[in-house]
Amino acid sequence: MAKHSDKRKGVFINCPFDTQYQPLFDAILFTVIDCGFKPRCSLENYDGGSVRIEYISKLISECEFGIHDISRNKGDKKTGYARFNMPYELGLFIGASKFGTGKQKNKKCLILESKKYEYQKYLSDISGQDTYAHKNNEATLIRIVRDWLSQCNKTKELPSSKYVVKKYNAFKKGLPAFCKTIQWDHKNLKYHEQISAIEQCLYAQKGTVY
Amino acid sequence: MAVKKKVNKPKAPKGISKKVLRKALSESGWTTIPVSSKKKTAKRKTTISKKKTSTAKRKR
């Protein structure tokens, strides 16, 4: 999926990939693409034969920026277990910046949670690092991600979060009709289909004045 | 002042024709360009001259 001609900087996205989190994941993908970055996550690997952590490590080494949502801290209703993949991948990312060499040293990460300072109850080792609470709200999440990307990349101006939110709302509104015409199930889009729909939407809205 | 941003044209999804994609974009409301709009060529002011027969045909 990675194109060598793509000059956009990669943003590693480490978050839950379940239906409950889907609207927030959509919001992150939309903001990252709208701000001119390339979203990268483990969902882009379709090779069932490859070892998952190998691919994740490769993604982390290739991405200068990382968005990590550690809000999923409660146990699953059916199994009772909480998933530790997100804190584990956050640790890998921070580890790469601490012990890596060269461009690995420049890594920057955004740590998200749903309620402010909740991490102190389950991941207190990251105390002292800035975390941002999205309160499970898409608009809040868009603002946080946009503002952080704006700080990361000082070479170009990014659209204000107000406009990103407007474009995102238009995207959500038009997605069912777009998918219906090209015979995609908008409730069950694959990762590459999601990316394609967002890119088409942003390109179509290019000249729109809000 | 509005932020100028260079946006590269994204590739159409695999297996989706440009016509269908244009229709999908139009129906989604993401673009204001209607489906049927195509680049119209300017109307000819002069009448089209009769097509000349090829030299091979004339020789026959």
Coordinates of C-alpha atoms in Angstrom, one line a residue, chain A residues 173-182, chain B residues 20-31 33-35:
Chain A
K173 CA -23.2 13.0 5.9
G174 CA -22.3 12.1 2.3
L175 CA -20.5 8.8 3.0
P176 CA -23.6 6.5 2.8
A177 CA -24.6 7.9 -0.6
F178 CA -21.0 7.8 -1.9
C179 CA -20.6 4.2 -0.9
K180 CA -24.0 3.2 -2.2
T181 CA -23.1 4.4 -5.7
I182 CA -19.9 2.5 -5.9
Chain B
V20 CA -19.3 6.1 -11.6
L21 CA -16.9 7.9 -9.3
R22 CA -18.1 11.3 -10.5
K23 CA -21.7 10.2 -9.9
A24 CA -20.8 9.0 -6.4
L25 CA -19.1 12.2 -5.6
S26 CA -22.1 14.2 -6.9
E27 CA -24.6 12.1 -5.0
S28 CA -22.6 12.4 -1.8
G29 CA -22.9 16.2 -1.9
W30 CA -19.1 16.5 -1.4
T31 CA -18.8 18.3 -4.7
I33 CA -20.1 19.8 -9.8
P34 CA -23.1 17.9 -11.4
V35 CA -22.6 14.5 -12.9

